[in-house]
């Protein structure tokens, strides 16, 4: 296990980012392991590989430009488009909007009394700083309003033609430009062009408009916690955002172990890709280009899957055939698992269940779990244990098949691990969801979020290898039971309790009950849904799979961020009107729904 995690999470593999040689080396390594274990290849694949094509944004296109008067700035040196930017030309007078944020709790609004319609907004990164350089709005880190995406949404909603973002000079010495390069930047999810500019560019615009320089304006805002927004007279810019995209071949790695029922299968999966050098998904230092090794996410799950395959191959023929899959492009929106279920080497009806291993390398002791949890114990075993050495393993999806509760309880009783439920449904942000959406029962194993998640510090030496060994033994017990159990129907009602794996932003207190189509990254203008959860407001209102939500009351919905923001401002029992595109129609239909209180 140490050797496998150490290799997959080494700097030599470049963080296993999309379209890197490191990702291909990881795939080759997994394929060699499959071969040495004695797994077989599947019909229709290229050996152990299931290749497919995906689109990535890799560099700024040659038409990208930014100009003020007779001065042309240099793309890549003076400015870059950022990952939330749309493509296209823009022009307009420049308006300085401070940090480009609103915060109702602190009665702060950079856009108050400011006309930005059809204009280009200049705003600083982050939000007002205290004397130590920390946020005045958030005890730890920065509020959600400080993100590029939130600033872009606010500017767009105010009617801006484009947004120029600059790193403020005080406290934030790093003026590294955050490029579109990496996973999915520049895919058109934003509705306006968004550029990250150097402080020298911002100061030139401010100087031309007769304003104080950036440092002076920042100090004024930070000291008073009051906006200093203003138009910049006789200062206009024009520009173009041009993103060159290219298609690259990536591959799932697939092998199977024949069982006594050769025409029925259990799938065991884990994604082997990660973030490369970070990009927009990184939670590390802004602008960092450090390698994100992803030891827990998800070298740990890949290692567990390989070890499980080896164990099962050594212990005779299972009752059903077992398909082992290392998925790629999970971090890009579950693309690998979606490709697998859409192009399955076996009929989907012959897959009786799926076990997903994602982030299983940081097992915590029961004492650590209790110290960090404000909730009641989830199982009798957890409530009863007084042994601080017992590790906690989170299990999701036990409600997706009638037999899964009993299967999990049996494995729990035989394992030194303490099992904690994280939701009975199959809807959750990992590869099992692709199977759940095809109505295949799923279970998800997870050791919990931690401070190294999506950061360069997720390294191999932090893996709990004793805990990982116990996860593998628990997983083998689960797979053997599923392989021997009668075939189960998917319990769709379980999806009213989606999986809870934590998050970094504020959670809405209400739910609409839609399952977003996370694979629709290239779609513009609205949020496409995969389905409506059973007994949810969306189901009661009549929302259907592939509906595209384009408006929530008076709020325009372009991206999933917009829908999340709308829900965050909602109240249980509130009646809302959705505008929805259905089928091939270009004319939205109106659907009324009543928001419900979240139960999780």
Coordinates of C-alpha atoms in Angstrom, one line a residue:
X1 CA 0.0 0.0 0.0
X2 CA 2.8 2.4 0.9
X3 CA 4.5 1.7 -2.5
X4 CA 1.3 2.2 -4.5
X5 CA 0.2 5.4 -2.7
X6 CA 3.8 6.7 -2.8
X7 CA 4.0 6.2 -6.5
X8 CA 0.6 7.6 -7.4
X9 CA 1.1 10.6 -5.1
X10 CA 4.7 11.4 -6.1
X11 CA 5.7 14.6 -7.7
X12 CA 6.8 12.6 -10.8
X13 CA 3.1 12.1 -11.6
X14 CA 2.4 15.8 -11.7
X15 CA -0.7 15.6 -9.5
X16 CA -2.4 13.3 -12.1
X17 CA -4.1 16.3 -13.7
X18 CA -6.0 16.1 -17.0
X19 CA -3.9 15.7 -20.1
X20 CA -0.6 15.2 -18.2
X21 CA 2.0 12.5 -18.7
X22 CA 1.6 11.8 -15.0
X23 CA -2.0 10.8 -15.5
X24 CA -1.0 8.4 -18.3
X25 CA 1.8 6.9 -16.1
X26 CA -0.8 6.3 -13.4
X27 CA -3.1 4.5 -15.9
X28 CA -0.2 2.3 -17.1
X29 CA 0.7 1.5 -13.5
X30 CA -2.8 0.4 -12.7
X31 CA -3.1 -1.7 -15.9
X32 CA 0.2 -3.5 -15.1
X33 CA -1.2 -4.2 -11.6
X34 CA -4.4 -5.6 -13.1
X35 CA -2.4 -7.9 -15.3
X36 CA -0.2 -9.1 -12.5
X37 CA -3.2 -9.8 -10.3
X38 CA -4.7 -11.9 -13.1
X39 CA -7.7 -9.8 -14.0
X40 CA -9.1 -10.1 -17.5
X41 CA -9.8 -7.5 -20.1
X42 CA -13.3 -6.7 -21.3
X43 CA -14.8 -6.9 -24.8
X44 CA -14.9 -3.5 -26.6
X45 CA -12.0 -2.0 -24.6
X46 CA -8.4 -1.5 -25.7
X47 CA -6.8 -4.0 -23.4
X48 CA -7.4 -2.8 -19.9
X49 CA -8.1 0.7 -21.2
X50 CA -11.5 2.3 -21.9
X51 CA -10.4 5.5 -23.8
X52 CA -12.6 8.5 -24.5
X53 CA -12.2 12.1 -25.5
X54 CA -12.7 15.1 -23.3
X55 CA -12.4 18.8 -23.8
X56 CA -10.0 20.9 -21.8
X57 CA -9.1 24.6 -21.9
X58 CA -5.3 24.9 -21.9
X59 CA -4.3 28.3 -23.1
X60 CA -5.3 31.8 -24.0
X61 CA -6.2 32.2 -27.6
X62 CA -4.4 34.6 -30.0
X63 CA -7.4 37.0 -30.2
X64 CA -7.4 37.7 -26.5
X65 CA -6.8 41.4 -26.0
X66 CA -7.1 44.4 -23.6
X67 CA -6.7 48.0 -24.6
X68 CA -7.2 51.4 -23.0
X69 CA -6.9 54.3 -25.5
X70 CA -3.7 53.8 -27.5
X71 CA -2.2 51.4 -24.9
X72 CA -2.4 47.7 -25.6
X73 CA -1.7 45.4 -22.7
X74 CA 0.0 42.0 -23.2
X75 CA -2.0 38.8 -22.6
X76 CA -0.2 36.5 -20.2
X77 CA 2.0 39.3 -18.8
X78 CA -0.4 42.1 -17.9
X79 CA -3.6 40.1 -17.8
X80 CA -5.3 36.7 -18.3
X81 CA -8.9 35.5 -18.6
X82 CA -9.8 33.5 -15.5
X83 CA -11.7 30.2 -15.3
X84 CA -15.2 31.7 -14.8
X85 CA -14.9 34.0 -17.8
X86 CA -17.1 33.7 -20.9
X87 CA -15.6 34.3 -24.4
X88 CA -16.3 37.3 -26.6
X89 CA -15.6 41.0 -27.1
X90 CA -16.4 43.7 -24.7
X91 CA -16.0 47.5 -24.3
X92 CA -17.2 50.3 -22.1
X93 CA -16.3 53.0 -19.6
X94 CA -14.5 51.8 -16.5
X95 CA -16.0 51.9 -13.0
X96 CA -14.1 51.1 -9.8
X97 CA -16.2 48.9 -7.5
X98 CA -13.8 48.4 -4.5
X99 CA -13.7 44.7 -3.7
X100 CA -16.8 44.0 -5.8
X101 CA -18.7 42.4 -2.9
X102 CA -21.9 42.8 -0.9
X103 CA -22.2 41.7 2.7
X104 CA -25.6 42.3 4.3
X105 CA -24.5 41.4 7.8
X106 CA -21.9 44.2 7.8
X107 CA -24.1 46.6 5.7
X108 CA -21.4 46.7 3.1
X109 CA -22.2 47.0 -0.7
X110 CA -19.6 48.1 -3.2
X111 CA -22.4 48.5 -5.8
X112 CA -24.6 50.8 -3.8
X113 CA -25.5 53.8 -5.8
X114 CA -23.1 52.8 -8.6
X115 CA -24.3 52.6 -12.2
X116 CA -22.4 49.8 -14.0
X117 CA -24.8 48.8 -16.7
X118 CA -22.9 48.3 -19.9
X119 CA -19.6 49.3 -18.2
X120 CA -16.4 47.5 -17.3
X121 CA -16.0 47.0 -13.5
X122 CA -12.6 47.2 -11.9
X123 CA -12.5 45.4 -8.5
X124 CA -10.0 44.0 -6.1
X125 CA -9.6 40.4 -5.0
X126 CA -10.7 39.2 -1.5
X127 CA -12.7 41.6 0.7
X128 CA -12.0 44.3 3.3
X129 CA -9.0 43.4 5.4
X130 CA -8.4 44.1 9.1
X131 CA -5.1 45.4 10.5
X132 CA -3.6 41.8 10.4
X133 CA -4.6 41.3 6.7
X134 CA -7.5 39.0 7.6
X135 CA -11.1 39.2 6.4
X136 CA -13.3 41.6 8.3
X137 CA -16.3 39.5 7.2
X138 CA -15.2 36.0 8.1
X139 CA -13.5 34.6 11.3
X140 CA -11.5 32.2 9.3
X141 CA -10.4 32.5 5.6
X142 CA -12.7 34.5 3.3
X143 CA -16.4 34.6 2.8
X144 CA -18.0 33.1 -0.3
X145 CA -18.4 36.6 -1.7
X146 CA -14.6 36.8 -2.1
X147 CA -14.4 34.2 -4.8
X148 CA -13.9 35.0 -8.5
X149 CA -17.2 33.3 -9.3
X150 CA -19.1 35.3 -6.7
X151 CA -17.6 38.6 -7.9
X152 CA -18.4 37.7 -11.5
X153 CA -22.0 36.9 -10.7
X154 CA -22.5 40.2 -8.8
X155 CA -21.0 42.2 -11.6
X156 CA -23.2 40.4 -14.2
X157 CA -26.3 40.9 -12.1
X158 CA -25.6 44.6 -11.9
X159 CA -25.4 44.7 -15.7
X160 CA -21.6 45.0 -16.2
X161 CA -20.2 44.3 -19.6
X162 CA -17.0 42.8 -18.1
X163 CA -15.0 42.5 -14.9
X164 CA -11.4 43.3 -14.3
X165 CA -10.0 41.8 -11.0
X166 CA -6.7 42.9 -9.5
X167 CA -4.9 41.6 -6.4
X168 CA -4.7 44.5 -3.8
X169 CA -1.2 45.6 -3.0
X170 CA -1.5 45.6 0.9
X171 CA -1.3 42.3 2.7
X172 CA -1.5 40.3 -0.6
X173 CA 2.0 40.5 -2.1
X174 CA 1.5 37.7 -4.6
X175 CA 0.4 39.3 -7.9
X176 CA 0.6 35.9 -9.8
X177 CA -2.0 35.9 -12.6
X178 CA -4.6 33.1 -12.2
X179 CA -4.8 31.6 -15.7
X180 CA -7.5 29.6 -17.4
X181 CA -5.0 26.8 -17.9
X182 CA -5.8 23.6 -16.1
X183 CA -8.9 21.5 -15.7
X184 CA -11.9 23.4 -17.1
X185 CA -11.2 27.1 -17.1
X186 CA -12.8 29.1 -19.9
X187 CA -15.5 26.6 -20.7
X188 CA -18.1 29.4 -21.0
X189 CA -19.9 28.8 -17.7
X190 CA -19.6 32.6 -16.9
X191 CA -21.9 35.1 -18.6
X192 CA -19.4 38.0 -18.9
X193 CA -15.7 38.2 -19.7
X194 CA -13.6 38.2 -16.5
X195 CA -9.9 39.1 -16.6
X196 CA -7.3 39.0 -13.8
X197 CA -5.0 42.1 -14.3
X198 CA -1.7 43.2 -12.8
X199 CA -1.7 46.0 -10.2
X200 CA 0.2 48.2 -12.7
X201 CA -2.7 47.9 -15.2
X202 CA -5.2 48.8 -12.5
X203 CA -3.1 51.9 -11.5
X204 CA -2.9 53.1 -15.1
X205 CA -6.7 52.9 -15.4
X206 CA -7.2 54.7 -12.1
X207 CA -4.7 57.4 -13.1
X208 CA -6.4 58.0 -16.4
X209 CA -9.7 58.4 -14.5
X210 CA -8.2 60.9 -12.1
X211 CA -8.5 58.6 -9.1
X212 CA -6.2 57.8 -6.3
X213 CA -3.9 54.8 -6.8
X214 CA -4.9 51.2 -5.8
X215 CA -2.9 51.2 -2.6
X216 CA -4.6 54.4 -1.3
X217 CA -8.1 53.1 -2.3
X218 CA -7.5 49.8 -0.5
X219 CA -6.3 51.5 2.7
X220 CA -9.3 53.8 2.6
X221 CA -11.8 50.9 2.3
X222 CA -9.9 48.7 4.8
X223 CA -9.7 51.4 7.4
X224 CA -13.3 52.5 7.3
X225 CA -15.0 49.4 6.0
X226 CA -16.9 51.6 3.7
X227 CA -17.0 51.4 -0.1
X228 CA -15.0 53.9 -2.2
X229 CA -16.6 53.1 -5.5
X230 CA -16.7 55.6 -8.3
X231 CA -16.8 56.0 -12.1
X232 CA -13.5 56.8 -13.8
X233 CA -14.3 59.7 -16.2
X234 CA -13.0 59.5 -19.7
X235 CA -11.5 56.0 -19.2
X236 CA -12.8 53.2 -21.4
X237 CA -11.4 49.8 -22.2
X238 CA -12.1 47.3 -24.9
X239 CA -11.0 43.7 -25.1
X240 CA -11.6 40.2 -26.3
X241 CA -11.5 36.9 -24.4
X242 CA -10.5 34.0 -26.7
X243 CA -9.9 30.6 -25.1
X244 CA -8.4 27.8 -27.2
X245 CA -9.7 24.4 -26.3
X246 CA -8.5 21.1 -27.4
X247 CA -9.7 17.6 -27.1
X248 CA -7.6 15.0 -25.4
X249 CA -7.8 11.3 -25.0
X250 CA -8.1 10.0 -21.4
X251 CA -8.9 6.5 -20.2
X252 CA -10.6 4.5 -17.5
X253 CA -8.7 1.4 -16.5
X254 CA -11.0 -1.7 -16.4
X255 CA -10.4 -5.3 -15.5
X256 CA -12.6 -8.1 -14.2
X257 CA -12.5 -11.2 -12.1
X258 CA -14.8 -14.0 -13.5
X259 CA -17.4 -15.4 -11.1
X260 CA -19.6 -18.4 -10.9
X261 CA -22.4 -16.2 -12.3
X262 CA -20.5 -14.9 -15.3
X263 CA -23.4 -12.7 -16.6
X264 CA -23.9 -10.8 -13.4
X265 CA -21.5 -8.2 -12.0
X266 CA -20.5 -6.1 -9.0
X267 CA -18.5 -3.0 -9.9
X268 CA -15.7 -1.8 -7.5
X269 CA -14.5 1.7 -8.5
X270 CA -12.1 4.4 -7.5
X271 CA -10.9 7.5 -9.4
X272 CA -7.2 7.9 -10.0
X273 CA -7.1 11.4 -11.3
X274 CA -6.5 14.6 -9.3
X275 CA -6.0 18.3 -9.7
X276 CA -2.5 18.5 -11.3
X277 CA -1.1 21.9 -10.2
X278 CA -4.4 23.0 -8.6
X279 CA -6.3 25.3 -10.8
X280 CA -9.7 26.7 -9.8
X281 CA -10.6 23.6 -7.8
X282 CA -7.6 24.1 -5.4
X283 CA -8.3 25.2 -1.9
X284 CA -4.7 26.1 -1.3
X285 CA -3.0 29.5 -1.5
X286 CA -4.6 31.5 -4.3
X287 CA -2.6 31.4 -7.5
X288 CA -0.4 28.5 -6.3
X289 CA 1.0 26.3 -9.0
X290 CA 2.3 23.7 -6.7
X291 CA 1.7 20.0 -7.5
X292 CA -1.4 18.7 -5.8
X293 CA -0.4 15.0 -5.1
X294 CA -3.8 13.8 -4.0
X295 CA -2.6 11.0 -1.7
X296 CA -5.9 10.7 0.0
X297 CA -7.9 12.1 -3.0
X298 CA -7.7 9.5 -4.4
X299 CA -4.5 7.5 -4.5
X300 CA -5.9 6.0 -1.3
X301 CA -9.0 4.7 -3.0
X302 CA -7.2 3.5 -6.0
X303 CA -4.7 1.6 -3.8
X304 CA -7.6 0.1 -1.8
X305 CA -9.3 -1.0 -5.1
X306 CA -6.1 -2.7 -6.3
X307 CA -5.5 -4.4 -3.0
X308 CA -9.1 -5.6 -2.9
X309 CA -8.7 -7.0 -6.5
X310 CA -5.5 -8.9 -5.4
X311 CA -7.2 -10.3 -2.3
X312 CA -10.3 -11.5 -4.1
X313 CA -8.2 -13.1 -6.9
X314 CA -6.2 -15.0 -4.3
X315 CA -9.3 -16.4 -2.6
X316 CA -11.0 -18.3 -5.3
X317 CA -13.9 -17.6 -7.7
X318 CA -16.5 -15.1 -6.4
X319 CA -20.2 -15.9 -6.7
X320 CA -20.6 -13.1 -9.2
X321 CA -18.0 -11.5 -11.6
X322 CA -16.3 -8.4 -10.2
X323 CA -15.4 -5.5 -12.4
X324 CA -12.7 -3.3 -11.1
X325 CA -12.6 0.2 -12.6
X326 CA -10.1 3.1 -12.0
X327 CA -12.0 6.1 -13.2
X328 CA -10.4 9.1 -14.8
X329 CA -11.7 12.8 -14.9
X330 CA -13.7 12.5 -11.6
X331 CA -12.4 15.9 -10.6
X332 CA -13.7 17.3 -14.0
X333 CA -17.3 16.3 -13.1
X334 CA -17.5 12.5 -12.9
X335 CA -16.7 12.2 -16.6
X336 CA -15.0 8.9 -16.4
X337 CA -17.7 7.1 -14.5
X338 CA -20.4 8.8 -16.7
X339 CA -18.5 7.5 -19.8
X340 CA -18.4 4.0 -18.2
X341 CA -22.2 3.8 -17.6
X342 CA -23.0 5.3 -20.9
X343 CA -20.7 2.9 -22.7
X344 CA -20.7 -0.1 -20.3
X345 CA -18.9 -3.2 -21.5
X346 CA -21.7 -5.2 -20.1
X347 CA -25.5 -4.5 -20.1
X348 CA -26.3 -2.1 -17.2
X349 CA -29.1 -4.5 -16.1
X350 CA -26.5 -7.1 -15.3
X351 CA -24.7 -4.9 -12.8
X352 CA -26.2 -5.7 -9.4
X353 CA -24.3 -3.1 -7.3
X354 CA -21.4 -0.7 -7.2
X355 CA -18.9 0.1 -4.4
X356 CA -17.0 3.4 -4.6
X357 CA -13.8 4.0 -2.7
X358 CA -13.0 7.8 -2.6
X359 CA -10.7 9.3 0.0
X360 CA -10.4 6.3 2.4
X361 CA -6.8 7.0 3.6
X362 CA -7.4 9.3 6.6
X363 CA -9.3 7.1 9.0
X364 CA -9.7 9.0 12.3
X365 CA -10.0 7.4 15.7
X366 CA -13.4 7.3 17.3
X367 CA -12.2 9.9 19.9
X368 CA -11.1 12.3 17.1
X369 CA -14.5 11.8 15.4
X370 CA -16.4 12.6 18.6
X371 CA -14.3 15.6 19.3
X372 CA -15.0 17.1 15.9
X373 CA -18.6 16.1 15.6
X374 CA -21.6 18.0 17.0
X375 CA -24.1 15.3 15.9
X376 CA -25.3 12.3 17.8
X377 CA -23.6 8.9 17.1
X378 CA -24.9 7.4 13.9
X379 CA -24.8 3.7 14.9
X380 CA -25.1 1.7 18.1
X381 CA -21.5 0.6 17.7
X382 CA -20.3 4.2 17.6
X383 CA -22.4 5.2 20.6
X384 CA -21.2 2.2 22.7
X385 CA -17.5 2.3 21.8
X386 CA -15.1 3.6 24.4
X387 CA -12.0 2.5 22.5
X388 CA -10.2 5.6 21.2
X389 CA -8.2 3.4 18.8
X390 CA -11.2 2.4 16.7
X391 CA -11.3 4.2 13.4
X392 CA -14.4 5.8 11.9
X393 CA -15.5 4.9 8.4
X394 CA -18.3 6.8 6.7
X395 CA -20.7 4.8 4.5
X396 CA -23.3 6.3 2.2
X397 CA -25.9 4.7 0.0
X398 CA -27.2 2.0 2.4
X399 CA -30.7 2.8 1.4
X400 CA -30.3 2.3 -2.3
X401 CA -31.1 -1.5 -2.0
X402 CA -33.3 -3.3 0.5
X403 CA -30.5 -5.6 1.5
X404 CA -27.7 -3.1 1.9
X405 CA -28.6 -2.1 5.5
X406 CA -28.1 -5.7 6.7
X407 CA -25.0 -6.1 4.5
X408 CA -23.4 -3.0 6.1
X409 CA -24.3 -4.0 9.6
X410 CA -22.8 -7.5 9.2
X411 CA -19.6 -6.0 7.9
X412 CA -19.6 -3.4 10.7
X413 CA -19.9 -6.1 13.3
X414 CA -17.0 -8.0 11.9
X415 CA -14.7 -5.0 11.4
X416 CA -12.7 -3.0 14.0
X417 CA -13.9 0.1 12.2
X418 CA -16.8 2.2 13.5
X419 CA -19.3 2.8 10.7
X420 CA -21.1 6.2 10.5
X421 CA -23.9 6.9 8.1
X422 CA -23.5 9.9 5.7
X423 CA -26.8 9.5 3.8
X424 CA -28.9 6.7 2.6
X425 CA -29.3 7.9 -1.0
X426 CA -27.0 7.4 -4.0
X427 CA -26.7 11.1 -4.9
X428 CA -23.3 12.5 -3.9
X429 CA -20.2 14.2 -5.4
X430 CA -18.3 11.1 -6.5
X431 CA -18.4 8.4 -9.1
X432 CA -21.1 6.3 -7.5
X433 CA -23.6 8.9 -8.5
X434 CA -23.2 8.0 -12.2
X435 CA -24.4 4.5 -11.3
X436 CA -27.1 5.7 -9.0
X437 CA -28.5 7.9 -11.8
X438 CA -28.8 4.7 -13.8
X439 CA -30.7 3.1 -10.9
X440 CA -27.9 0.7 -9.9
X441 CA -27.6 0.3 -6.1
X442 CA -24.4 1.9 -4.7
X443 CA -22.3 2.1 -1.5
X444 CA -19.7 4.7 -0.9
X445 CA -16.8 4.4 1.5
X446 CA -15.1 7.6 2.8
X447 CA -12.8 8.5 5.7
X448 CA -13.8 12.2 5.9
X449 CA -12.7 15.7 4.9
X450 CA -9.6 17.2 6.4
X451 CA -7.4 20.3 6.1
X452 CA -5.3 18.9 3.3
X453 CA -8.3 18.3 1.0
X454 CA -7.6 19.8 -2.5
X455 CA -4.4 21.3 -1.3
X456 CA -0.8 20.6 -2.1
X457 CA -0.3 19.2 1.4
X458 CA -2.3 16.0 0.6
X459 CA 0.8 13.8 0.7
X460 CA 1.6 10.1 1.1
X461 CA 3.1 10.4 4.6
X462 CA -0.2 11.5 6.0
X463 CA -2.1 8.4 5.0
X464 CA -3.2 6.1 7.9
X465 CA -2.0 2.8 6.4
X466 CA -3.3 0.7 9.3
X467 CA -6.7 2.3 8.8
X468 CA -6.5 1.8 5.0
X469 CA -5.9 -1.9 5.6
X470 CA -9.1 -2.1 7.7
X471 CA -11.0 -0.3 5.0
X472 CA -9.9 -2.9 2.4
X473 CA -11.0 -5.7 4.7
X474 CA -14.3 -4.0 5.2
X475 CA -14.7 -3.5 1.5
X476 CA -14.0 -7.1 0.7
X477 CA -16.7 -8.2 3.2
X478 CA -19.2 -5.8 1.5
X479 CA -18.3 -7.0 -2.0
X480 CA -18.5 -10.7 -1.1
X481 CA -21.9 -10.2 0.4
X482 CA -23.3 -8.2 -2.5
X483 CA -21.9 -10.9 -4.9
X484 CA -23.8 -13.6 -3.0
X485 CA -27.0 -11.7 -2.3
X486 CA -30.2 -11.8 -4.5
X487 CA -30.3 -9.1 -7.1
X488 CA -31.7 -5.9 -5.6
X489 CA -33.9 -3.2 -7.1
X490 CA -32.8 0.4 -6.7
X491 CA -34.8 2.2 -4.0
X492 CA -35.3 5.6 -5.5
X493 CA -37.0 7.0 -2.4
X494 CA -33.6 6.8 -0.7
X495 CA -32.4 9.8 -2.7
X496 CA -34.5 12.1 -0.6
X497 CA -31.5 11.7 1.8
X498 CA -28.5 12.6 -0.3
X499 CA -25.0 11.9 0.9
X500 CA -23.3 14.5 3.1
X501 CA -19.5 14.7 2.7
X502 CA -19.0 18.3 3.9
X503 CA -18.1 21.4 2.0
X504 CA -16.4 24.8 2.2
X505 CA -19.2 27.2 1.5
X506 CA -22.4 28.1 3.3
X507 CA -25.2 25.6 3.1
X508 CA -28.7 26.4 2.2
X509 CA -31.4 25.9 4.8
X510 CA -33.9 24.9 2.2
X511 CA -34.1 22.4 -0.7
X512 CA -35.7 22.3 -4.1
X513 CA -34.8 18.7 -4.5
X514 CA -33.1 18.6 -7.9
X515 CA -30.2 16.5 -9.0
X516 CA -27.9 18.7 -11.2
X517 CA -26.4 17.2 -14.3
X518 CA -22.8 17.6 -13.3
X519 CA -21.6 16.4 -16.7
X520 CA -23.1 19.3 -18.6
X521 CA -20.2 21.6 -18.2
X522 CA -20.2 23.0 -21.7
X523 CA -23.9 23.9 -21.6
X524 CA -24.6 27.6 -21.4
X525 CA -27.5 29.5 -19.9
X526 CA -29.2 27.5 -17.1
X527 CA -28.8 24.5 -14.8
X528 CA -29.8 21.2 -16.4
X529 CA -31.1 18.6 -14.0
X530 CA -30.7 14.8 -14.1
X531 CA -33.8 14.2 -12.1
X532 CA -36.0 15.4 -9.2
X533 CA -35.6 13.7 -5.9
X534 CA -38.6 11.6 -4.7
X535 CA -41.1 13.5 -2.5
X536 CA -39.2 16.7 -3.1
X537 CA -40.6 20.2 -4.0
X538 CA -39.1 19.6 -7.5
X539 CA -41.0 16.3 -7.9
X540 CA -44.2 17.8 -6.6
X541 CA -43.9 20.7 -9.0
X542 CA -43.4 18.4 -12.0
X543 CA -39.8 19.0 -12.9
X544 CA -38.5 16.3 -15.3
X545 CA -35.0 14.9 -16.2
X546 CA -33.1 17.2 -18.6
X547 CA -35.2 20.3 -17.7
X548 CA -33.0 23.4 -17.7
X549 CA -33.7 26.0 -15.0
X550 CA -33.1 29.4 -16.4
X551 CA -34.9 31.6 -13.8
X552 CA -35.6 31.4 -10.1
X553 CA -38.3 34.0 -9.3
X554 CA -36.7 37.2 -10.7
X555 CA -33.1 35.8 -10.5
X556 CA -31.5 34.7 -13.7
X557 CA -29.9 31.3 -13.5
X558 CA -26.9 30.7 -15.7
X559 CA -24.8 28.3 -13.5
X560 CA -25.1 26.0 -10.6
X561 CA -23.6 28.8 -8.4
X562 CA -26.6 31.0 -9.3
X563 CA -29.0 28.3 -8.2
X564 CA -27.1 27.7 -5.0
X565 CA -27.2 31.5 -4.3
X566 CA -30.9 31.6 -4.9
X567 CA -31.6 28.7 -2.5
X568 CA -29.3 30.2 0.1
X569 CA -31.7 33.2 0.3
X570 CA -34.8 31.1 0.4
X571 CA -37.1 30.1 3.3
X572 CA -39.0 26.9 4.0
X573 CA -42.5 27.2 2.7
X574 CA -41.7 30.0 0.3
X575 CA -43.5 29.7 -3.0
X576 CA -41.2 30.4 -6.0
X577 CA -41.7 30.5 -9.8
X578 CA -39.2 28.7 -12.0
X579 CA -38.7 29.3 -15.7
X580 CA -37.7 26.1 -17.3
X581 CA -36.6 25.0 -20.8
X582 CA -38.0 21.6 -21.7
X583 CA -37.2 19.5 -24.6
X584 CA -36.2 21.4 -27.8
X585 CA -38.4 24.4 -26.9
X586 CA -36.6 27.8 -26.8
X587 CA -39.5 29.3 -24.9
X588 CA -39.4 28.8 -21.1
X589 CA -42.4 27.4 -19.2
X590 CA -43.3 28.6 -15.7
X591 CA -43.4 26.1 -12.9
X592 CA -44.4 26.9 -9.3
X593 CA -42.7 25.2 -6.5
X594 CA -42.7 25.4 -2.7
X595 CA -39.3 25.2 -1.0
X596 CA -38.9 22.7 1.8
X597 CA -36.6 22.7 4.9
X598 CA -33.4 20.6 4.5
X599 CA -33.5 17.5 6.7
X600 CA -29.8 16.7 6.6

